[in-house]
Amino acid sequence: MPEKMLGNDIITADKINKTFPNEVQALCDFSTRVRRREVLVIIGPSGSGKSTFLRCLNGLEEIDSGSIVIDGVPLDHKKENRLEIRKEVGMVFQLFNLFPHLTVLDNVSLAQRLVRKKSKKEASETSMELLRKVGIPEKANTFPNHLSGGQQQRVAIARALAMMPKVMLFDEATSALDPEMIGEVLEVMKNLAQEGMTMIVVTHEMGFAREVGDRMIFMEEGEIVEEGSPDQLFTNPKKERTGLFLSQIL
Amino acid sequence: MRTLIFPYHKIPAGGPRSALLIDVLKFLLVIGGITWLMVRGTDMLGYNWQWYRVPQYLFSFENNQLKAGPLLDGLMVTFYISGFSLLLALVFGLTTALLRMSNSFLATALARGYLEIIRNTPLLVQLFLIYFVLGPILGIDRLFSAVLALSLFEGAYASEIFRAGIVSVHKGQWEAAYSLGLSSRDTYSRIILPQAIRRILPPLTGQAISLVKDSALVSTIAIYDLTMRGQEIIADTYLAFEIWFTIAGIYLVITVTLSTLVNRMENRFRVAI
Ligand SMILES: Nc1ncnc2c1ncn2[C@@H]1O[C@H](COP(=O)(O)OP(=O)(O)OP(=O)(O)O)[C@@H](O)[C@H]1O
Ligand SMILES: [Mg+2]
């Protein structure tokens, strides 16, 4: 694969801290930057704060201190900044979270119409294009619970893409899937990365991480233990802990 | 009684239709038993049944025209009051539920205060307070006082029903809507409420039925609803048993119709999701 040209910083997270009401500190002075077109893979044991970090990035969790800036927009308490970030950051959840009372097409069209104010026709066209892209245009008029897990997750990806986000966050997008369906979802994510989408991916799929990731962060207890290229972390980890973790999950 | 007229929690293999049939049969059996007991009992009391005198209070023929009797007139008033109260109760209920779940301390406190006051005082007292105290101050009439009292009362219970339905929607639905940039208004109207409605409808029907029954209390502030008309007729004619049975029967027809209708609607929702 030819060396990918990364752009300037699009996400800046600086010393963010997050403690939950039950006193669990999920993030401690967590800082990182993500460049345009970069694919950042985050790994770490359960409870290390991976999901919390992603959720802080689009404001689903409130941070206690530190700062998050996405494409020049600070994630603060201003309503318009928050909305801007919600629009520009797409998120794919472990459990898909499709809207069960809407057809696949409506799932993908809804936000375009309500948030981007597109006409019904225009939104449907975009949606069909995206459904073709994730490989299930024939399911447009089906309800989500008639789809397999892999198909549901691909619809969820199309739904997030429909907002034309600048960044996509994937929180263990394949963890809830039967093994035979993981591949089809990873394939969609891989294509997305090749098209130059900026992505942060929390995953246990090490093959994907190595093939697609530009950079990898290994975190534990809310802190970055080690970061570097996936190859470096796999073959030549600097910290003993990283090697141990990777040897356990491989 | 609830299970008899609204069997939503146990649907036998034959489907809702046969379930309804079985329930109706059971119901008729119970009614038959009670009637038998009553006839025996009143025989011993020496009560002189005069059912033939009842129809004239339902309707009469004048110049070849069917004319509603006092009981049907009263029924119209009951419908009117119950209908308006139900609409207002839905508004109060939904508003209170949303206030209670909002982040604003003031809104939550307001909602809680309303719920506590309404749920911990008798409806009759609320009705009197509104009619005798608020009425003269605000210059609202009898009918409006009745509607206001009933809807405030039922609205408090409806709000709990709305709230329970709303929180039953999976948290992931809120998060998905949030991450797509939907406003909270759109999130409620397009995502949450359409899913919550299935959970809301059955208990809300129960509440609507309560409302129709509770509306009988407005007779205490001299509104000529079904119950009041009945009392009036009995005072004139001493047909206590016949008239009270007739009135109970009319209420029963309304409430059973209501639950059957909603039952059908609910089945449709079940298919849609
Ligand atoms: N809403 C919450 N309330 C309280 N504690 C929470 C909440 N969400 C997460 N936590 C705690 O914060 C810590 C980090 O959780 P997080 O979900 O970010 O971990 P994770 O790395 O995504 O783990 P996993 O691999 O299991 O998904 C955990 O100890 C978790 O129990
Ligand atoms: Mg997680």
Coordinates of C-alpha atoms and ligand atoms in Angstrom, one line a residue:
Chain A
M1 CA 0.0 0.0 0.0
P2 CA 1.4 3.4 -0.9
E3 CA 2.3 5.7 2.0
K4 CA -0.8 7.7 2.8
M5 CA -0.5 11.4 3.0
L6 CA -2.0 12.7 6.3
G7 CA -3.3 16.2 6.6
N8 CA -3.2 18.7 9.5
D9 CA -4.7 18.1 12.9
I10 CA -8.4 17.7 12.9
I11 CA -8.9 16.5 16.5
T12 CA -7.0 17.8 19.4
A13 CA -7.7 16.3 22.9
D14 CA -5.7 18.0 25.6
K15 CA -5.3 16.6 29.1
I16 CA -8.9 15.5 29.4
N17 CA -10.1 14.0 32.6
K18 CA -13.3 12.2 33.3
T19 CA -14.5 10.8 36.6
F20 CA -17.9 9.2 36.8
P21 CA -20.2 9.9 39.7
N22 CA -19.3 6.5 41.2
E23 CA -15.7 7.8 41.6
V24 CA -14.3 5.7 38.7
Q25 CA -11.7 7.8 36.9
A26 CA -12.1 6.7 33.3
L27 CA -9.7 9.2 31.7
C28 CA -6.6 10.8 33.3
D29 CA -4.9 13.6 31.6
F30 CA -5.6 11.9 28.2
S31 CA -4.1 13.8 25.3
T32 CA -3.8 13.0 21.6
R33 CA -4.1 14.6 18.2
V34 CA -5.6 13.1 15.1
R35 CA -4.7 14.2 11.6
R36 CA -6.9 14.4 8.6
R37 CA -7.3 11.0 6.9
E38 CA -5.6 9.3 9.8
V39 CA -6.9 6.0 11.1
L40 CA -6.2 5.8 14.9
V41 CA -6.8 2.4 16.5
I42 CA -7.3 2.3 20.2
I43 CA -6.8 -0.9 22.2
G44 CA -6.8 -1.7 25.8
P45 CA -8.3 -4.0 28.4
S46 CA -11.9 -3.8 29.4
G47 CA -12.7 -0.7 31.5
S48 CA -9.5 1.1 30.4
G49 CA -11.6 4.1 29.1
K50 CA -11.7 3.5 25.4
S51 CA -15.4 4.0 25.0
T52 CA -15.4 6.9 27.4
F53 CA -12.8 8.7 25.2
L54 CA -14.8 8.2 22.1
R55 CA -18.0 9.4 23.9
C56 CA -16.2 12.5 25.2
L57 CA -15.2 13.4 21.7
N58 CA -18.8 14.0 20.5
G59 CA -20.1 15.2 23.8
L60 CA -22.0 12.1 24.8
E61 CA -20.0 12.3 28.1
E62 CA -19.1 15.6 29.7
I63 CA -15.4 16.0 30.4
D64 CA -14.3 17.4 33.9
S65 CA -11.3 19.2 32.6
G66 CA -9.0 19.6 29.6
S67 CA -10.1 20.6 26.1
I68 CA -11.4 19.0 23.0
V69 CA -11.3 20.8 19.6
I70 CA -12.6 19.3 16.4
D71 CA -11.8 21.0 13.1
G72 CA -11.4 24.3 14.9
V73 CA -14.6 24.0 16.9
P74 CA -14.1 23.7 20.7
L75 CA -16.4 21.3 22.4
D76 CA -17.7 23.7 25.1
H77 CA -21.1 24.6 26.5
K78 CA -22.1 26.7 23.5
K79 CA -25.0 25.0 22.0
E80 CA -24.0 25.8 18.4
N81 CA -20.5 24.4 18.9
R82 CA -21.9 21.3 20.4
L83 CA -24.4 20.9 17.5
E84 CA -21.6 21.5 15.0
I85 CA -19.5 18.8 16.5
R86 CA -22.4 16.3 16.7
K87 CA -23.0 16.9 13.0
E88 CA -19.4 16.6 12.0
V89 CA -18.6 13.5 14.1
G90 CA -20.2 10.3 13.1
M91 CA -20.5 7.4 15.6
V92 CA -21.0 3.7 15.2
F93 CA -22.0 1.8 18.3
Q94 CA -21.3 -1.7 19.3
L95 CA -25.1 -2.5 19.5
F96 CA -25.9 -0.7 16.2
N97 CA -28.7 1.4 17.8
L98 CA -30.8 1.5 14.7
F99 CA -34.2 3.1 15.0
P100 CA -36.5 0.0 15.0
H101 CA -39.6 1.8 14.0
L102 CA -38.1 3.2 10.8
T103 CA -37.2 1.4 7.6
V104 CA -33.6 1.1 6.6
L105 CA -34.0 4.0 4.2
D106 CA -35.7 6.2 6.8
N107 CA -32.9 5.4 9.3
V108 CA -30.4 6.7 6.8
S109 CA -32.5 9.6 5.6
L110 CA -33.8 11.0 8.8
A111 CA -30.9 13.1 10.0
Q112 CA -30.3 14.4 6.5
R113 CA -33.8 15.7 6.4
L114 CA -34.1 17.0 9.9
V115 CA -30.6 18.3 10.5
R116 CA -29.2 18.9 7.1
K117 CA -32.6 20.1 5.8
K118 CA -32.4 18.1 2.6
S119 CA -35.5 17.4 0.6
K120 CA -37.0 14.0 0.8
K121 CA -36.0 13.2 -2.7
E122 CA -32.4 14.3 -2.3
A123 CA -32.1 12.5 1.1
S124 CA -33.4 9.3 -0.5
E125 CA -31.0 9.5 -3.3
T126 CA -28.0 10.0 -1.0
S127 CA -29.3 7.2 1.2
M128 CA -29.6 4.8 -1.6
E129 CA -26.1 5.6 -2.8
L130 CA -24.8 4.9 0.7
L131 CA -26.7 1.7 1.0
R132 CA -25.1 0.6 -2.3
K133 CA -21.8 1.5 -0.8
V134 CA -22.3 -0.7 2.2
G135 CA -23.7 -3.4 0.0
I136 CA -27.4 -3.6 0.9
P137 CA -29.4 -1.4 -1.4
E138 CA -32.0 -4.2 -1.7
K139 CA -32.9 -3.9 2.0
A140 CA -33.9 -0.2 1.8
N141 CA -37.6 -0.8 2.7
T142 CA -36.9 -3.5 5.3
F143 CA -37.2 -2.8 9.1
P144 CA -34.0 -3.3 11.0
N145 CA -35.0 -6.3 13.0
H146 CA -35.4 -8.3 9.8
L147 CA -31.7 -7.8 9.1
S148 CA -28.7 -9.8 10.3
G149 CA -26.3 -8.2 12.7
G150 CA -23.8 -7.6 10.0
Q151 CA -26.4 -5.9 7.8
Q152 CA -27.6 -3.8 10.7
Q153 CA -24.2 -2.6 11.5
R154 CA -23.6 -1.7 7.8
V155 CA -26.9 0.3 7.9
A156 CA -25.6 2.0 11.0
I157 CA -22.5 3.0 9.2
A158 CA -24.5 4.3 6.2
R159 CA -26.7 6.3 8.6
A160 CA -23.6 7.9 10.2
L161 CA -22.1 8.7 6.8
A162 CA -25.3 10.3 5.6
M163 CA -24.4 13.3 7.7
M164 CA -21.2 13.7 5.7
P165 CA -19.1 13.7 8.9
K166 CA -15.5 14.8 8.9
V167 CA -14.6 12.2 11.5
M168 CA -16.0 8.7 12.2
L169 CA -15.8 7.0 15.6
F170 CA -16.2 3.2 15.8
D171 CA -16.7 1.7 19.3
E172 CA -16.2 -2.0 19.0
A173 CA -18.3 -2.1 15.9
T174 CA -17.8 -5.8 15.3
S175 CA -17.8 -7.1 18.9
A176 CA -21.5 -8.0 19.0
L177 CA -21.4 -9.8 15.6
D178 CA -21.3 -13.5 14.9
P179 CA -17.9 -14.3 13.6
E180 CA -19.0 -14.9 10.0
M181 CA -20.4 -11.3 9.8
I182 CA -17.3 -9.5 11.1
G183 CA -15.6 -9.5 7.8
E184 CA -18.3 -7.7 5.8
V185 CA -18.3 -4.9 8.3
L186 CA -14.6 -4.6 8.5
E187 CA -14.5 -4.5 4.7
V188 CA -16.8 -1.5 4.7
M189 CA -14.6 0.2 7.3
K190 CA -11.5 -0.6 5.3
N191 CA -13.0 1.0 2.2
L192 CA -13.9 4.1 4.2
A193 CA -10.3 4.4 5.4
Q194 CA -9.1 4.1 1.8
E195 CA -11.3 6.9 0.7
G196 CA -9.5 9.1 3.2
M197 CA -12.0 9.2 6.1
T198 CA -10.5 10.3 9.4
M199 CA -11.4 7.4 11.8
I200 CA -10.9 6.5 15.4
V201 CA -11.5 2.8 15.9
V202 CA -11.7 0.9 19.1
T203 CA -11.4 -2.7 18.2
H204 CA -10.1 -6.2 19.2
E205 CA -9.6 -7.0 15.5
M206 CA -5.8 -7.0 15.3
G207 CA -5.6 -8.0 11.7
F208 CA -7.7 -4.9 10.8
A209 CA -5.7 -2.7 13.2
R210 CA -2.4 -3.7 11.5
E211 CA -3.7 -3.5 8.0
V212 CA -5.7 -0.2 8.2
G213 CA -4.4 1.6 11.2
D214 CA -1.9 4.5 10.8
R215 CA -1.3 4.7 14.5
M216 CA -2.2 2.7 17.5
I217 CA -2.7 3.7 21.1
F218 CA -2.6 1.1 23.9
M219 CA -4.3 2.5 27.0
E220 CA -5.0 1.3 30.5
E221 CA -6.7 2.8 33.4
G222 CA -7.5 6.0 31.5
E223 CA -4.0 6.7 30.4
I224 CA -1.9 6.1 27.3
V225 CA 0.6 3.3 28.0
E226 CA 2.2 3.3 24.6
E227 CA 1.5 4.6 21.1
G228 CA 3.1 4.1 17.7
S229 CA 2.5 2.5 14.4
P230 CA 0.6 -0.8 14.7
D231 CA 3.6 -2.7 13.3
Q232 CA 5.9 -1.3 15.9
L233 CA 3.5 -2.1 18.8
F234 CA 3.0 -5.6 17.5
T235 CA 6.6 -6.5 16.7
N236 CA 8.6 -4.2 19.0
P237 CA 6.6 -2.8 22.0
K238 CA 8.6 -0.5 24.2
K239 CA 6.6 -1.3 27.3
E240 CA 6.4 -4.7 28.8
R241 CA 2.7 -4.2 29.5
T242 CA 1.9 -3.6 25.8
G243 CA 3.6 -6.8 24.8
L244 CA 1.8 -8.7 27.5
F245 CA -1.6 -7.4 26.5
L246 CA -1.0 -8.1 22.8
S247 CA 0.2 -11.6 23.5
Q248 CA -2.9 -12.2 25.4
I249 CA -5.4 -11.2 22.8
L250 CA -3.6 -12.5 19.7
Chain B
M1 CA -62.0 -6.4 36.4
R2 CA -59.2 -4.8 34.5
T3 CA -58.1 -8.2 33.2
L4 CA -61.7 -9.0 32.2
I5 CA -62.1 -6.0 29.9
F6 CA -58.6 -5.5 28.8
P7 CA -56.7 -8.7 28.4
Y8 CA -53.4 -7.3 27.1
H9 CA -51.1 -9.2 29.4
K10 CA -52.3 -12.7 28.5
I11 CA -53.1 -13.5 25.0
P12 CA -54.0 -17.2 24.6
A13 CA -53.0 -19.2 21.6
G14 CA -56.3 -18.4 19.8
G15 CA -55.3 -14.8 19.4
P16 CA -56.9 -11.6 20.7
R17 CA -60.2 -12.3 19.1
S18 CA -60.9 -15.6 20.9
A19 CA -59.4 -14.1 24.1
L20 CA -62.0 -11.4 23.9
L21 CA -64.8 -13.9 23.3
I22 CA -63.8 -16.0 26.3
D23 CA -63.6 -12.9 28.4
V24 CA -67.1 -11.8 27.3
L25 CA -68.5 -15.2 28.1
K26 CA -66.9 -15.1 31.5
F27 CA -68.3 -11.7 32.0
L28 CA -71.8 -12.7 31.0
L29 CA -71.5 -15.7 33.4
V30 CA -70.6 -13.3 36.3
I31 CA -73.4 -10.9 35.4
G32 CA -75.9 -13.8 35.2
G33 CA -74.9 -15.0 38.6
I34 CA -75.2 -11.5 40.1
T35 CA -78.5 -11.0 38.5
W36 CA -79.8 -14.3 39.8
L37 CA -78.6 -13.3 43.3
M38 CA -80.2 -9.9 43.0
V39 CA -83.5 -11.2 41.8
R40 CA -83.6 -13.7 44.7
G41 CA -82.6 -11.0 47.1
T42 CA -85.0 -8.4 46.0
D43 CA -87.8 -11.0 45.9
M44 CA -87.2 -11.5 49.6
L45 CA -87.1 -7.7 50.1
G46 CA -90.3 -7.6 48.2
Y47 CA -88.9 -5.1 45.7
N48 CA -91.3 -4.3 43.0
W49 CA -89.3 -4.2 39.7
Q50 CA -90.6 -1.8 37.2
W51 CA -88.2 -2.0 34.3
Y52 CA -90.9 -0.9 31.9
R53 CA -90.7 2.6 33.3
V54 CA -87.0 2.9 32.5
P55 CA -86.9 3.4 28.7
Q56 CA -88.8 6.7 28.8
Y57 CA -85.8 8.2 30.6
L58 CA -83.5 7.0 27.9
F59 CA -85.5 8.3 24.9
S60 CA -89.1 9.1 24.0
F61 CA -91.2 9.6 20.9
E62 CA -92.7 13.0 20.4
N63 CA -94.5 13.8 17.2
N64 CA -93.0 10.7 15.6
Q65 CA -89.5 12.0 16.5
L66 CA -87.0 10.2 18.6
K67 CA -86.1 12.5 21.5
A68 CA -83.2 11.9 23.9
G69 CA -84.4 11.4 27.5
P70 CA -82.7 12.8 30.6
L71 CA -80.3 9.9 30.9
L72 CA -79.0 10.3 27.3
D73 CA -78.8 14.0 27.8
G74 CA -76.7 13.3 30.9
L75 CA -74.6 10.9 28.9
M76 CA -73.8 13.6 26.4
V77 CA -72.6 15.8 29.2
T78 CA -70.5 12.9 30.5
F79 CA -69.0 12.5 27.1
Y80 CA -68.3 16.2 26.7
I81 CA -66.6 16.4 30.1
S82 CA -64.6 13.2 29.7
G83 CA -63.5 14.0 26.2
F84 CA -62.2 17.5 27.0
S85 CA -60.7 16.3 30.2
L86 CA -58.9 13.5 28.4
L87 CA -57.4 15.8 25.9
L88 CA -56.2 18.2 28.6
A89 CA -55.0 15.4 30.7
L90 CA -52.8 14.2 27.9
V91 CA -51.4 17.7 27.5
F92 CA -50.8 18.0 31.3
G93 CA -49.4 14.5 31.4
L94 CA -46.9 14.8 28.6
T95 CA -45.8 18.2 29.7
T96 CA -45.2 17.1 33.2
A97 CA -43.4 14.0 32.1
L98 CA -41.0 16.1 29.9
L99 CA -40.5 18.7 32.7
R100 CA -39.7 16.0 35.2
M101 CA -37.1 14.5 32.9
S102 CA -35.5 17.8 32.0
N103 CA -32.2 19.0 33.4
S104 CA -33.7 22.2 34.9
F105 CA -34.1 22.1 38.6
L106 CA -37.1 24.5 38.5
A107 CA -38.9 22.4 35.9
T108 CA -38.4 19.2 37.9
A109 CA -39.4 20.8 41.1
L110 CA -42.6 22.2 39.5
A111 CA -43.5 18.8 38.1
R112 CA -42.9 17.0 41.4
G113 CA -44.9 19.5 43.3
Y114 CA -47.8 19.1 41.0
L115 CA -47.6 15.3 41.2
E116 CA -47.3 15.2 45.0
I117 CA -50.3 17.6 45.5
I118 CA -52.6 15.9 43.1
R119 CA -51.8 12.3 44.1
N120 CA -52.0 12.9 47.8
T121 CA -55.4 14.6 48.0
P122 CA -58.8 13.3 47.1
L123 CA -60.2 14.2 43.7
L124 CA -63.4 15.3 45.4
V125 CA -61.5 17.8 47.5
Q126 CA -59.7 19.1 44.4
L127 CA -62.9 19.4 42.6
F128 CA -64.4 21.5 45.4
L129 CA -61.3 23.6 45.8
I130 CA -61.3 24.4 42.1
Y131 CA -65.1 25.0 41.9
F132 CA -65.7 26.8 45.2
V133 CA -62.4 28.6 45.7
L134 CA -60.6 29.0 42.4
G135 CA -63.8 29.3 40.4
P136 CA -65.0 32.6 41.9
I137 CA -61.4 34.0 41.9
L138 CA -60.6 33.2 38.3
G139 CA -64.2 33.5 37.2
I140 CA -64.4 30.0 35.7
D141 CA -67.7 28.3 35.4
R142 CA -69.0 25.0 36.6
L143 CA -68.2 23.0 33.5
F144 CA -64.8 24.3 33.1
S145 CA -64.0 23.7 36.8
A146 CA -65.1 20.1 36.3
V147 CA -62.9 19.7 33.3
L148 CA -59.9 21.4 34.9
A149 CA -60.2 19.3 38.1
L150 CA -60.5 16.0 36.2
S151 CA -57.7 16.7 33.8
L152 CA -55.3 17.9 36.5
F153 CA -56.1 14.7 38.4
E154 CA -55.8 12.2 35.6
G155 CA -52.9 14.2 34.0
A156 CA -50.8 13.5 37.1
Y157 CA -51.3 9.8 36.6
A158 CA -50.9 10.0 32.8
S159 CA -47.6 11.8 33.3
E160 CA -46.2 8.7 35.2
I161 CA -47.4 6.6 32.4
F162 CA -45.7 8.8 29.8
R163 CA -42.5 8.9 31.9
A164 CA -42.4 5.1 32.3
G165 CA -42.9 4.7 28.6
I166 CA -40.2 7.1 27.7
V167 CA -37.6 5.7 30.0
S168 CA -38.3 2.2 28.7
V169 CA -36.8 3.2 25.3
H170 CA -33.3 2.0 25.2
K171 CA -30.6 4.5 26.0
G172 CA -28.8 3.7 22.7
Q173 CA -31.7 5.3 20.9
W174 CA -31.0 8.6 22.6
E175 CA -27.3 8.3 21.9
A176 CA -27.8 7.5 18.2
A177 CA -30.2 10.4 17.8
Y178 CA -27.8 12.7 19.6
S179 CA -24.8 11.6 17.6
L180 CA -26.7 12.3 14.4
G181 CA -27.3 15.9 15.5
L182 CA -31.0 15.7 16.1
S183 CA -32.6 18.3 18.3
S184 CA -34.1 17.1 21.5
R185 CA -37.5 18.0 20.1
D186 CA -37.0 15.9 17.0
T187 CA -35.5 13.1 19.2
Y188 CA -38.7 13.0 21.2
S189 CA -41.1 13.3 18.4
R190 CA -39.4 11.1 15.8
I191 CA -37.5 8.6 17.8
I192 CA -38.6 8.2 21.4
L193 CA -42.3 8.7 21.5
P194 CA -43.1 6.5 18.5
Q195 CA -41.3 3.7 20.3
A196 CA -42.7 4.5 23.7
I197 CA -46.3 4.7 22.5
R198 CA -46.7 0.9 22.6
R199 CA -45.8 0.8 26.3
I200 CA -47.9 3.9 27.0
L201 CA -51.1 3.0 25.2
P202 CA -52.4 0.1 27.4
P203 CA -52.0 1.8 30.8
L204 CA -53.2 5.1 29.3
T205 CA -56.4 3.3 28.3
G206 CA -56.9 2.2 31.8
Q207 CA -56.4 5.8 32.8
A208 CA -59.0 7.0 30.3
I209 CA -61.4 4.5 31.7
S210 CA -60.8 5.8 35.2
L211 CA -61.4 9.2 33.9
V212 CA -64.8 8.3 32.5
K213 CA -65.7 6.7 35.8
D214 CA -64.3 9.5 38.0
S215 CA -66.3 12.0 35.9
A216 CA -69.4 10.8 37.9
L217 CA -68.0 13.0 40.7
V218 CA -68.9 16.1 38.9
S219 CA -72.5 15.5 39.9
T220 CA -71.5 16.8 43.3
I221 CA -71.1 20.3 41.9
A222 CA -74.5 20.0 40.3
I223 CA -73.5 19.3 36.7
Y224 CA -76.2 17.3 35.0
D225 CA -74.1 14.4 33.8
L226 CA -75.3 10.8 33.6
T227 CA -75.0 10.2 37.3
M228 CA -76.7 13.4 38.3
R229 CA -79.6 12.7 36.0
G230 CA -79.9 9.3 37.5
Q231 CA -80.1 10.7 41.0
E232 CA -82.6 13.2 39.9
I233 CA -84.9 10.5 38.3
I234 CA -84.6 8.3 41.4
A235 CA -85.6 11.2 43.7
D236 CA -88.7 11.6 41.6
T237 CA -89.6 8.0 41.0
Y238 CA -87.9 5.7 43.6
L239 CA -86.7 3.5 40.8
A240 CA -83.4 3.1 42.6
F241 CA -82.4 -0.4 41.4
E242 CA -83.5 -0.1 37.8
I243 CA -81.9 3.3 37.3
W244 CA -78.6 2.5 39.0
F245 CA -78.3 -0.7 37.0
T246 CA -79.0 1.2 33.8
I247 CA -76.4 3.8 34.6
A248 CA -73.8 1.2 35.5
G249 CA -74.6 -0.6 32.3
I250 CA -74.0 2.6 30.3
Y251 CA -70.7 3.3 31.9
L252 CA -69.7 -0.3 31.3
V253 CA -70.5 -0.1 27.6
I254 CA -68.4 3.1 27.2
T255 CA -65.4 1.6 29.0
V256 CA -65.5 -1.7 27.3
T257 CA -65.8 0.0 23.9
L258 CA -62.8 2.2 24.8
S259 CA -60.6 -0.7 25.7
T260 CA -61.6 -2.8 22.7
L261 CA -60.8 0.1 20.4
V262 CA -57.4 0.7 21.9
N263 CA -56.7 -3.0 21.9
R264 CA -57.1 -3.0 18.1
M265 CA -54.9 0.0 17.7
E266 CA -52.3 -1.6 19.9
N267 CA -52.2 -4.7 17.7
R268 CA -51.6 -2.5 14.7
F269 CA -48.6 -0.8 16.5
R270 CA -47.2 -4.2 17.3
V271 CA -47.1 -5.1 13.7
A272 CA -45.5 -1.8 12.7
I273 CA -42.5 -2.1 14.9
Ligands
LIG1 N1 -21.9 5.8 32.9 C1 -20.9 5.3 33.7 N2 -21.1 5.4 35.0 C2 -20.1 5.0 35.9 N3 -19.0 4.4 35.5 C3 -18.8 4.2 34.2 C4 -19.8 4.7 33.2 N4 -19.3 4.4 32.0 C5 -18.1 3.8 32.2 N5 -17.8 3.7 33.5 C6 -16.6 3.2 34.0 O1 -15.5 3.8 33.5 C7 -14.4 2.9 33.2 C8 -14.1 3.0 31.7 O2 -15.2 2.5 31.0 P1 -15.2 2.4 29.4 O3 -16.5 1.9 29.0 O4 -14.7 3.6 28.8 O5 -14.1 1.2 29.2 P2 -13.8 0.5 27.8 O6 -12.3 0.6 27.7 O7 -14.6 0.9 26.7 O8 -14.1 -1.0 28.2 P3 -14.7 -2.2 27.3 O9 -13.6 -2.8 26.5 O10 -15.3 -3.1 28.3 O11 -15.8 -1.5 26.5 C9 -14.9 1.6 33.6 O12 -14.4 1.3 34.9 C10 -16.4 1.7 33.7 O13 -16.9 0.9 34.7
MG2 MG -16.2 0.1 25.6

